[in-house]
PDB file of C-alpha atoms in Angstrom:
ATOM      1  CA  UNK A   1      40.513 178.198  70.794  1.00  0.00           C
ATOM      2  CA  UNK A   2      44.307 178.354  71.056  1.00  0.00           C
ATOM      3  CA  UNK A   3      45.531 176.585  74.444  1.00  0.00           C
ATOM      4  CA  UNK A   4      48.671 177.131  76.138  1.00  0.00           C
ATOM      5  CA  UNK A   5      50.543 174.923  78.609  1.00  0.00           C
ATOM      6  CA  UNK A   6      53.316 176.034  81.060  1.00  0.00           C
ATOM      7  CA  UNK A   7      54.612 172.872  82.213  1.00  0.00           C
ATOM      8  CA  UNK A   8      54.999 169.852  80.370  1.00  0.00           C
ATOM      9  CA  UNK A   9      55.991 167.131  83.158  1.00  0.00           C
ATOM     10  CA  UNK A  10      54.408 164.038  84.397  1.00  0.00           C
ATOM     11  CA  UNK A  11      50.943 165.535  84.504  1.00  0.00           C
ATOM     12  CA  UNK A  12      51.614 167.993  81.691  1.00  0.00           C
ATOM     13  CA  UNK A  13      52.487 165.952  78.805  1.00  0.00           C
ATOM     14  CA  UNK A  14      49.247 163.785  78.743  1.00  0.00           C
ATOM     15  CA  UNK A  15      46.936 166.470  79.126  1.00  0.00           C
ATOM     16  CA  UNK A  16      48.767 167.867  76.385  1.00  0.00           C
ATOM     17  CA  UNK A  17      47.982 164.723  74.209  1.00  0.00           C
ATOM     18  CA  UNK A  18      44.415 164.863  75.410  1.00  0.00           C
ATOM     19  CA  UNK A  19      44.074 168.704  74.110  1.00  0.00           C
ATOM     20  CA  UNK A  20      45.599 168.408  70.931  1.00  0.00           C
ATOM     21  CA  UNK A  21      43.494 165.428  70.293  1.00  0.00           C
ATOM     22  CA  UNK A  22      40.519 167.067  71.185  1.00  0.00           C
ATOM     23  CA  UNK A  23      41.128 169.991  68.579  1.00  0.00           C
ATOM     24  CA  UNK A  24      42.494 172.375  70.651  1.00  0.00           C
ATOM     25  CA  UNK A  25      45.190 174.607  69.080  1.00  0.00           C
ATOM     26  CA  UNK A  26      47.674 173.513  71.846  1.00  0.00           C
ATOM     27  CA  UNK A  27      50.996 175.892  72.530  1.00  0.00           C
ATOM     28  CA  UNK A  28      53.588 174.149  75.624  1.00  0.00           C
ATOM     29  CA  UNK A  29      56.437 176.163  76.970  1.00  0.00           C
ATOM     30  CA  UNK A  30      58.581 174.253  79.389  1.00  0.00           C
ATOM     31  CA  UNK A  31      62.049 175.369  80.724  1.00  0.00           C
ATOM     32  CA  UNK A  32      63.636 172.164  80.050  1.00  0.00           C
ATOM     33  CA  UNK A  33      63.899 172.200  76.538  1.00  0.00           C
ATOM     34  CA  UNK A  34      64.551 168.402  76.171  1.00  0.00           C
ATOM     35  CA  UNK A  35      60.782 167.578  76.601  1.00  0.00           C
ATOM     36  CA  UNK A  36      60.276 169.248  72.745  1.00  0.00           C
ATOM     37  CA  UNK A  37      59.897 166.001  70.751  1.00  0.00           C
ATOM     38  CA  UNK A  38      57.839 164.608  73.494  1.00  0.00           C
ATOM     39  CA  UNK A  39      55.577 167.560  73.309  1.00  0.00           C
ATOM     40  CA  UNK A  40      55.411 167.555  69.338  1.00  0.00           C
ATOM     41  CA  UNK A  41      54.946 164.236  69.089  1.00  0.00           C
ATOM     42  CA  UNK A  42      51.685 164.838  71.004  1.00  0.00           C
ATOM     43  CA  UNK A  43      50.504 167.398  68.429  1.00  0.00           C
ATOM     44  CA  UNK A  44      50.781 170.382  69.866  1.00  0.00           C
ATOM     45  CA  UNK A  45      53.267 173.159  68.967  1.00  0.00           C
ATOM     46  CA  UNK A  46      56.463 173.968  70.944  1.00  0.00           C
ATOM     47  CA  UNK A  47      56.865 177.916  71.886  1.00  0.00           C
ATOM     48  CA  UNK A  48      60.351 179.286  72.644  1.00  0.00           C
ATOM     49  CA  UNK A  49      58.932 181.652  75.949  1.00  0.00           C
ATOM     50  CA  UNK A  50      55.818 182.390  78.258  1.00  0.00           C
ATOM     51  CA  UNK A  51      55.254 185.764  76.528  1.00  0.00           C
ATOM     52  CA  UNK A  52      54.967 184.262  72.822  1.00  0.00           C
ATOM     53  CA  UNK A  53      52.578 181.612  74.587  1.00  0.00           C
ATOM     54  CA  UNK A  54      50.604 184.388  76.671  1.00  0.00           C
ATOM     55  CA  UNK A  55      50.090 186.301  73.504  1.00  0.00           C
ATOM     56  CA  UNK A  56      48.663 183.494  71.154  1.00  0.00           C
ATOM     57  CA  UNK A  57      46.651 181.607  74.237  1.00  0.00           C
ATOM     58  CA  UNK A  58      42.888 182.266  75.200  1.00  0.00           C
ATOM     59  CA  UNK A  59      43.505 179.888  77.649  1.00  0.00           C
ATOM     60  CA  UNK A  60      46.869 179.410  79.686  1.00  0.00           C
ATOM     61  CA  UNK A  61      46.848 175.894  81.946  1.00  0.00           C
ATOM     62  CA  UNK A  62      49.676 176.864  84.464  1.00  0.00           C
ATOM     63  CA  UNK A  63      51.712 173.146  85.289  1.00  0.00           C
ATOM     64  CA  UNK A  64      54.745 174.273  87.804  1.00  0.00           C
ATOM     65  CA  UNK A  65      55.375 172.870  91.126  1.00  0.00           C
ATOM     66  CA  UNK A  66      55.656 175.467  93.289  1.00  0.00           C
ATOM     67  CA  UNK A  67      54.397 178.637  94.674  1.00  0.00           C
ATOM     68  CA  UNK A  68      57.737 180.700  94.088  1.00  0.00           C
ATOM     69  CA  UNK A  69      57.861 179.504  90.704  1.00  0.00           C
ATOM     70  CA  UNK A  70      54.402 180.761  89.996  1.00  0.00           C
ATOM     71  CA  UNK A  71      55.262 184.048  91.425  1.00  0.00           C
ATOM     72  CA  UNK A  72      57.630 184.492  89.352  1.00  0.00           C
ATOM     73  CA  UNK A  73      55.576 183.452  86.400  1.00  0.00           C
ATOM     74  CA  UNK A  74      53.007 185.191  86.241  1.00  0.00           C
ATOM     75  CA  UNK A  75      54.334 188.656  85.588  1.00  0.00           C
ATOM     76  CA  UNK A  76      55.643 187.414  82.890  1.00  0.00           C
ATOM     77  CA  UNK A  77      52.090 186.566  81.433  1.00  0.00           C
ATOM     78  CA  UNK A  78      50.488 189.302  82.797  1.00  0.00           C
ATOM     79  CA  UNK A  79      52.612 191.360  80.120  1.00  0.00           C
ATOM     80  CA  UNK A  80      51.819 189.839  77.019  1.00  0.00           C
ATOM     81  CA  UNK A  81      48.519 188.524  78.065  1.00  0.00           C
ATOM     82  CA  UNK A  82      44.924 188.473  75.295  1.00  0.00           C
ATOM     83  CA  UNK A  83      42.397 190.454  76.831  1.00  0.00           C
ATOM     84  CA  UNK A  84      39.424 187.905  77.923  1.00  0.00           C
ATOM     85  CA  UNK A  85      42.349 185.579  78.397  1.00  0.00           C
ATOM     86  CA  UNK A  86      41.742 182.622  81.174  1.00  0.00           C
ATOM     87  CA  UNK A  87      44.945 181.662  82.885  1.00  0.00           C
ATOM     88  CA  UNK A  88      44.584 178.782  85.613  1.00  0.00           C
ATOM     89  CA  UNK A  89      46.702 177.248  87.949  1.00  0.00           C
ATOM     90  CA  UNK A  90      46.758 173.614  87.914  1.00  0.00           C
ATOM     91  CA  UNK A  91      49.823 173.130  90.473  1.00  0.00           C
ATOM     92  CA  UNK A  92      48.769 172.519  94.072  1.00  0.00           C
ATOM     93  CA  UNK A  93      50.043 175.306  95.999  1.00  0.00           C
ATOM     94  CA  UNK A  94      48.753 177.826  99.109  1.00  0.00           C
ATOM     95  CA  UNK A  95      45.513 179.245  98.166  1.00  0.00           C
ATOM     96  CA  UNK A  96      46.341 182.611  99.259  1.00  0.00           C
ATOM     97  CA  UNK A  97      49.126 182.439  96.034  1.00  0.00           C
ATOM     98  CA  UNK A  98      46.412 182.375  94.125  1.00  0.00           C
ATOM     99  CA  UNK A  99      44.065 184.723  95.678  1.00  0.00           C
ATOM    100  CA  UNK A 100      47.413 187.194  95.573  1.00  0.00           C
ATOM    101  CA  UNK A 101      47.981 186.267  91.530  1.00  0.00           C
ATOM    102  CA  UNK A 102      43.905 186.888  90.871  1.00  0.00           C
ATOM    103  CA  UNK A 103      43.914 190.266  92.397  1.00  0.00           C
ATOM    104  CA  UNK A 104      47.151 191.237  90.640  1.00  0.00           C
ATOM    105  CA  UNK A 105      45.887 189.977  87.106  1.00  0.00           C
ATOM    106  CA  UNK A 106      45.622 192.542  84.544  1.00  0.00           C
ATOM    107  CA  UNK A 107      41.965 194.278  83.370  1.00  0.00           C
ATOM    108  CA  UNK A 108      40.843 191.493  81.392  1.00  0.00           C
ATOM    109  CA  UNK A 109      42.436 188.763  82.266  1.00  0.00           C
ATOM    110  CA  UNK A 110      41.001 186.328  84.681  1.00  0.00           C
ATOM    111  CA  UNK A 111      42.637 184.146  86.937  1.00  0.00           C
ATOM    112  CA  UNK A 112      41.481 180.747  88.519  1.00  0.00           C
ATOM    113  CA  UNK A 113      42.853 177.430  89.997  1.00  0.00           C
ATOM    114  CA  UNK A 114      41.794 174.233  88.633  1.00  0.00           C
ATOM    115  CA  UNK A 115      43.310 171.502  90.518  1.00  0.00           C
ATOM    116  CA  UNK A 116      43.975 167.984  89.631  1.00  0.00           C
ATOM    117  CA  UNK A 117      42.913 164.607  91.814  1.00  0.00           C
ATOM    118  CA  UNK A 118      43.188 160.782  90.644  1.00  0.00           C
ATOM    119  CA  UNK A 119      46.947 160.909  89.935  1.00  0.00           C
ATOM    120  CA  UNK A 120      49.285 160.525  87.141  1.00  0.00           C
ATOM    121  CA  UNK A 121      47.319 157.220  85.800  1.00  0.00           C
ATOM    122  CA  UNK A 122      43.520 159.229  85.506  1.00  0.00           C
ATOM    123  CA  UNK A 123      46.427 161.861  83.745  1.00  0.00           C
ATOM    124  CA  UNK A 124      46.870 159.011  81.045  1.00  0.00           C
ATOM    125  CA  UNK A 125      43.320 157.921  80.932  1.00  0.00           C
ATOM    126  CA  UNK A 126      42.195 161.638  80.709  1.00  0.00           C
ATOM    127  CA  UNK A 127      40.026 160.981  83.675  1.00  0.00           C
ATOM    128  CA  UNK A 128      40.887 163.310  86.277  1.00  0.00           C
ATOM    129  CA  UNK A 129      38.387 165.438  89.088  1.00  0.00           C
ATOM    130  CA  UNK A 130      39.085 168.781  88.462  1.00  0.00           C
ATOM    131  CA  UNK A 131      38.291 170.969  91.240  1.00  0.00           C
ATOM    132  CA  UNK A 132      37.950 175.259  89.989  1.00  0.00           C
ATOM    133  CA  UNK A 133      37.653 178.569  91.510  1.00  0.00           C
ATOM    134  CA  UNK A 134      36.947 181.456  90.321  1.00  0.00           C
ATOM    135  CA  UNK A 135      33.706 183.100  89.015  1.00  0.00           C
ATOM    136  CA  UNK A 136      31.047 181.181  87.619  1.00  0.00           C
ATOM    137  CA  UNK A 137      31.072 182.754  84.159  1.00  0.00           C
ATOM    138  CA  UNK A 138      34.662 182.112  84.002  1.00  0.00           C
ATOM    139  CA  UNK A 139      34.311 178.530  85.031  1.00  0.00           C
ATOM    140  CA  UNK A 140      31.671 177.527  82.237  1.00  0.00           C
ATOM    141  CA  UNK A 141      33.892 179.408  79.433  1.00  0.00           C
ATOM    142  CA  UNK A 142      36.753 177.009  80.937  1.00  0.00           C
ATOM    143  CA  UNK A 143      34.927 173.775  81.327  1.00  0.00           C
ATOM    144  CA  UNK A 144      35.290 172.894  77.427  1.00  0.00           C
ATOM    145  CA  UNK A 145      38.935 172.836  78.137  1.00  0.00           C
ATOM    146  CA  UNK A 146      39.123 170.947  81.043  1.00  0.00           C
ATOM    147  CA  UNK A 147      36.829 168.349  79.732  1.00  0.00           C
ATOM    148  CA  UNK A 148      39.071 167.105  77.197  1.00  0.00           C
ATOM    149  CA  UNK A 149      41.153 165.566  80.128  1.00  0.00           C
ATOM    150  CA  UNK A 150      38.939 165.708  83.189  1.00  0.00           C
ATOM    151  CA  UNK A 151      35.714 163.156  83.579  1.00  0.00           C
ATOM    152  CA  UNK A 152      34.456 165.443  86.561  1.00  0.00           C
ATOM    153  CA  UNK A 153      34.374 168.724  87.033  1.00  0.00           C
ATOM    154  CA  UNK A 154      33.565 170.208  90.415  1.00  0.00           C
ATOM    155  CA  UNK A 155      33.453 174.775  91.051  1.00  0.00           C
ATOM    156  CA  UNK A 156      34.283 175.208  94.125  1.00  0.00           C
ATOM    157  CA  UNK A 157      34.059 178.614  94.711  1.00  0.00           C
ATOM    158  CA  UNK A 158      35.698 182.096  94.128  1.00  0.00           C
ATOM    159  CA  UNK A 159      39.818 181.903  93.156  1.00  0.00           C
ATOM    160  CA  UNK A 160      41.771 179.716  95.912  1.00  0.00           C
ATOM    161  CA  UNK A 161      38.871 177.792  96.696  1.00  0.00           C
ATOM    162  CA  UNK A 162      39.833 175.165  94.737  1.00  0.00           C
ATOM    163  CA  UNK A 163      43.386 174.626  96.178  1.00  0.00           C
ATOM    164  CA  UNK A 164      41.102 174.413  99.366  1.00  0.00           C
ATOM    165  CA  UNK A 165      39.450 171.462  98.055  1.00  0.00           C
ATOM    166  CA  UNK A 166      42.785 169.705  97.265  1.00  0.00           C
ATOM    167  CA  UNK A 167      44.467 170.481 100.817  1.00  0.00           C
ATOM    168  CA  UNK A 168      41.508 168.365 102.077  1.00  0.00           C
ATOM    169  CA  UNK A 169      41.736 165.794  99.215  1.00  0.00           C
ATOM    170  CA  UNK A 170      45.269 165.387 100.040  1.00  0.00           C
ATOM    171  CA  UNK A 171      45.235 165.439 103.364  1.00  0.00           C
ATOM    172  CA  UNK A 172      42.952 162.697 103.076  1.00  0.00           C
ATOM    173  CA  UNK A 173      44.508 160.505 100.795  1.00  0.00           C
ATOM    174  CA  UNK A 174      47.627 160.377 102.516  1.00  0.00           C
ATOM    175  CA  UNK A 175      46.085 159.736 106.037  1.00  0.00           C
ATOM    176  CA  UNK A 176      44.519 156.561 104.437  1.00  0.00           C
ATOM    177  CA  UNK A 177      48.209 155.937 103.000  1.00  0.00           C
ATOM    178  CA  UNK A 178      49.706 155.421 106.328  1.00  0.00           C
ATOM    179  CA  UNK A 179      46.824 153.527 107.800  1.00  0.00           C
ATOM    180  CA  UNK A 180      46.562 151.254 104.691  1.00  0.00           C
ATOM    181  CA  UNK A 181      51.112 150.644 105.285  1.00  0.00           C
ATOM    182  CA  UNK A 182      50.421 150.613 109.450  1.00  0.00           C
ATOM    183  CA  UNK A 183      47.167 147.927 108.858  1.00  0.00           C
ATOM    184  CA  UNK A 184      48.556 145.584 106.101  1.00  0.00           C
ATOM    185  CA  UNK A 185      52.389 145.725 107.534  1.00  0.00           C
ATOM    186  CA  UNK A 186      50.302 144.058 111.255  1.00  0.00           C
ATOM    187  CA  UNK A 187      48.475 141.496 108.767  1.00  0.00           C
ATOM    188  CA  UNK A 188      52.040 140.222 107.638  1.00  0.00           C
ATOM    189  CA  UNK A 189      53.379 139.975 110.672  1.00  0.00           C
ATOM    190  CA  UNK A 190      50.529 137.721 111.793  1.00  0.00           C
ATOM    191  CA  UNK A 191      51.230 135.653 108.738  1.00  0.00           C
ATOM    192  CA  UNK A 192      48.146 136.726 106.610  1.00  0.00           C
ATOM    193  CA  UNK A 193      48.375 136.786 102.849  1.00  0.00           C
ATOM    194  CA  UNK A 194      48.783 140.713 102.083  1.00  0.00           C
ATOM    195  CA  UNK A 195      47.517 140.941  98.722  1.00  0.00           C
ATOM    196  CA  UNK A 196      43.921 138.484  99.493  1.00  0.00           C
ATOM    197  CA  UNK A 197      43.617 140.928 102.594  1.00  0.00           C
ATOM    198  CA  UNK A 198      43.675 144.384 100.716  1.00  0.00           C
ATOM    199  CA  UNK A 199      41.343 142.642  98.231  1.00  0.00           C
ATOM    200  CA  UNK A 200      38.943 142.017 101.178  1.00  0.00           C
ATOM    201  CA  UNK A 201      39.183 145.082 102.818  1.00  0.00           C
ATOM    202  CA  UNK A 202      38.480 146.922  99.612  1.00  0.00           C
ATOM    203  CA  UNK A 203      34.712 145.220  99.715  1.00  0.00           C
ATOM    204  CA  UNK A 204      34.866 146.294 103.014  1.00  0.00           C
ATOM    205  CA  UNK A 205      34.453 149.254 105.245  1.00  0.00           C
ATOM    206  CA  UNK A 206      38.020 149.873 105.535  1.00  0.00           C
ATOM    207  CA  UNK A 207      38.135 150.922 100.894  1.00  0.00           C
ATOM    208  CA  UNK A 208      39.861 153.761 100.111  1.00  0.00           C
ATOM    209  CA  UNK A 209      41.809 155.216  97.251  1.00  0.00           C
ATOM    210  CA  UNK A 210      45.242 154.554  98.458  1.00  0.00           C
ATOM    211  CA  UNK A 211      44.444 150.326  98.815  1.00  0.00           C
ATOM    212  CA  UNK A 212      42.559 150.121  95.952  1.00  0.00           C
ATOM    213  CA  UNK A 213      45.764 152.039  93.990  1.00  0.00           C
ATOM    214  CA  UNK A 214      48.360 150.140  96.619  1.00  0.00           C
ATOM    215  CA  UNK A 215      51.978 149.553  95.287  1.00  0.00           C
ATOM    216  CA  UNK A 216      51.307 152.409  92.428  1.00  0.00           C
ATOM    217  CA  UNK A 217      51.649 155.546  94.276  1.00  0.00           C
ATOM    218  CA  UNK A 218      55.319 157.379  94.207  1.00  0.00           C
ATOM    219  CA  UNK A 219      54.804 159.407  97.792  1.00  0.00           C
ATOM    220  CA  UNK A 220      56.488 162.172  95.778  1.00  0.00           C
ATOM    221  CA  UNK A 221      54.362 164.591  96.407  1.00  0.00           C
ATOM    222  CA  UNK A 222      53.449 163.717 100.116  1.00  0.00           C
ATOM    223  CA  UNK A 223      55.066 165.732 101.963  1.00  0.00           C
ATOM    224  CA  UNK A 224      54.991 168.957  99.654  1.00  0.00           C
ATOM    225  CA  UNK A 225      51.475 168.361 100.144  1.00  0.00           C
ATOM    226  CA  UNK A 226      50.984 168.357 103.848  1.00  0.00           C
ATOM    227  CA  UNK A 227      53.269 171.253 104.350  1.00  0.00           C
ATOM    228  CA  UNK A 228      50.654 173.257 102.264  1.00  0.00           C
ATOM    229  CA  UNK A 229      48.367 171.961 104.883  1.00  0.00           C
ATOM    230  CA  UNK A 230      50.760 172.889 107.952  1.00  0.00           C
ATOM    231  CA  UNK A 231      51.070 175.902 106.491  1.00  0.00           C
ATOM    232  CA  UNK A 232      47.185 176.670 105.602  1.00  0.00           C
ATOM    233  CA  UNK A 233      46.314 175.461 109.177  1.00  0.00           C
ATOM    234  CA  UNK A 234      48.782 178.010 110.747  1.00  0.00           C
ATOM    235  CA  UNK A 235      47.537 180.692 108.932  1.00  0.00           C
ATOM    236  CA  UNK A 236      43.921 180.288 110.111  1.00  0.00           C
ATOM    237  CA  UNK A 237      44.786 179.478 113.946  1.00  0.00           C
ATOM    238  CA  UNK A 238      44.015 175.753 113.279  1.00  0.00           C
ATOM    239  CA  UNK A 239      45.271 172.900 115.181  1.00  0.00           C
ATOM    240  CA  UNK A 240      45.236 169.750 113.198  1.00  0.00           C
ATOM    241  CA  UNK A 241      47.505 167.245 115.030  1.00  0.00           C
ATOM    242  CA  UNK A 242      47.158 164.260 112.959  1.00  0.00           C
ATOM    243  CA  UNK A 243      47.737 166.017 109.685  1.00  0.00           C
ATOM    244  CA  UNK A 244      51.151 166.981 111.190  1.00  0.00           C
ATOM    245  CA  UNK A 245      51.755 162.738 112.608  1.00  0.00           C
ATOM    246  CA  UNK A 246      50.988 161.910 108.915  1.00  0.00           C
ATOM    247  CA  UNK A 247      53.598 164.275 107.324  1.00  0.00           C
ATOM    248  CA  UNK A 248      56.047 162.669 109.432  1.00  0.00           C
ATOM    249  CA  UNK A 249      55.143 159.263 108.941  1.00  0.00           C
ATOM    250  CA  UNK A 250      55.256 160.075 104.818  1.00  0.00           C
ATOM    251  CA  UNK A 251      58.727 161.055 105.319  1.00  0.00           C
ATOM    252  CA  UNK A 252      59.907 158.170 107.182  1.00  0.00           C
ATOM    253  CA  UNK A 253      57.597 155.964 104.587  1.00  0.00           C
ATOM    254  CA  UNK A 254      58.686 157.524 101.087  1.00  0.00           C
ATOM    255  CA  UNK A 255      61.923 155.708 101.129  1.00  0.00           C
ATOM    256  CA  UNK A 256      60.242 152.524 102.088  1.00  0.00           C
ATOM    257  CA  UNK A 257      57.754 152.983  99.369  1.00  0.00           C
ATOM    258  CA  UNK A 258      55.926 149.956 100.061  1.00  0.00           C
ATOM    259  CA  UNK A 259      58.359 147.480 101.905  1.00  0.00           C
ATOM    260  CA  UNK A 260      55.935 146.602 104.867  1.00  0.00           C
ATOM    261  CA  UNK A 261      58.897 144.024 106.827  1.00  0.00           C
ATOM    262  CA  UNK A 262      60.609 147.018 107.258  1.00  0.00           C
ATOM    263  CA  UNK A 263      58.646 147.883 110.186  1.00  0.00           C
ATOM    264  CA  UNK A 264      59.465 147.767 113.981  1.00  0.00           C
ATOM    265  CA  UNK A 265      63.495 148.209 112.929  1.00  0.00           C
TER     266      UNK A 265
END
């Protein structure tokens, strides 16, 4: 099976390495062409455009950051796509983008959204929760793919549905962020030793992702994140007022990063 990858960034490039070292016949197109050694180092082959990489790929992982660029993507492998081809979208991005891409795809070609959860470091490890939609069939004849850098594997539903499941991953995640910054910046100030207490509270019923991974996580993607949520919320008539005190706090925080004598100034 010949696999193609759109995208070779920070979670790209090692699920590149994982694919190629699983066997897979891996293809990578990215626009910055200075990522090429990186990407052949890996094993797999560097491809000069999306249409060589559409036509020689059964299976096209899609690793762009936004929902314009996807847009404009995809027409672009729609037109030199195989018949029976699987193309999925990996980024994180408004589910009706890929509802919209899905219904647009070409006879043939099939179109889901496998998104990615655990970060850059489960990236590395090749141990990342994959959440898909799209039809079942479609689902098992990708799951040999994703397994060769995703531990878990988790269909969600029809196309979109899986960009669902990340809105409420993330929206989670980053919730716990700000309480885990709010929580341990009050310990300090009280004089507490920061780094016994997270230990504590991650035996405790206060464990979550973010303080188990504290002092690791970028905040990058924060805020791109929660807008998706704004904007998901909106869409369905939704109020959800502390997703929209979170985005604001990420803001104010992502500078910070984790500098927790920084608050009350």
């Amino acid at each position: 099976m010949n696999v193609g990858v759109i995208g070779a960034g920070r979670m790209g490039l090692p699920i590149i390495g994982h694919l190629a070292r699983k066997g897979f016949a891996t293809l990578v197109y990215d626009i910055d062409s200075g990522k090429r050694a990186a990407v052949q180092e890996r094993g797999a082959r560097w491809v000069n455009g999306i249409a060589q990489l559409a036509a020689e790929s059964d299976v096209v992982l899609v690793c762009v950051g936004y929902d314009e660029e996807l847009r404009q993507l995809f027409p672009q492998l729609a037109g030199s796509a195989r018949k029976g081809a699987i193309h999925a979208v990996l980024s994180t991005v408004n589910p009706r983008t890929v509802q919209a891409l899905a219904a647009s795809a070409p006879a043939g070609v099939a179109v889901v959204d496998a998104t990615m959860c655990r970060g850059g470091r489960a990236a590395d490890e090749g141990t990342l929760l994959c959440f898909v939609g799209g039809d079942a069939a479609t689902v098992e004849r990708l799951r040999p793919v994703l397994a060769a850098f995703a531990s878990d594997i988790v269909h969600t539903g029809g196309a979109g549905s899986a960009q669902v499941a990340k809105a409420a991953n993330n929206l989670i995640l980053w919730a716990c962020l700000v309480a885990d910054h709010e929580a341990l910046a009050l310990a300090q100030r009280f004089g507490l030793d920061v780094e016994q207490l997270r230990k504590a509270l991650g035996m405790s019923s206060a464990s979550n992702d973010a303080l188990a991974k504290w002092g690791t996580q970028t905040m990058a993607w924060a805020e791109d994140d929660m807008a998706i949520v704004a904007e998901m919320a909106r869409e369905h008539g939704l109020e959800l007022p502390q997703s929209e005190v979170t985005r604001e706090i990420c803001r104010a925080l992502k500078p910070r990063r984790y500098k927790l004598d920084q608050y009350g100034k």
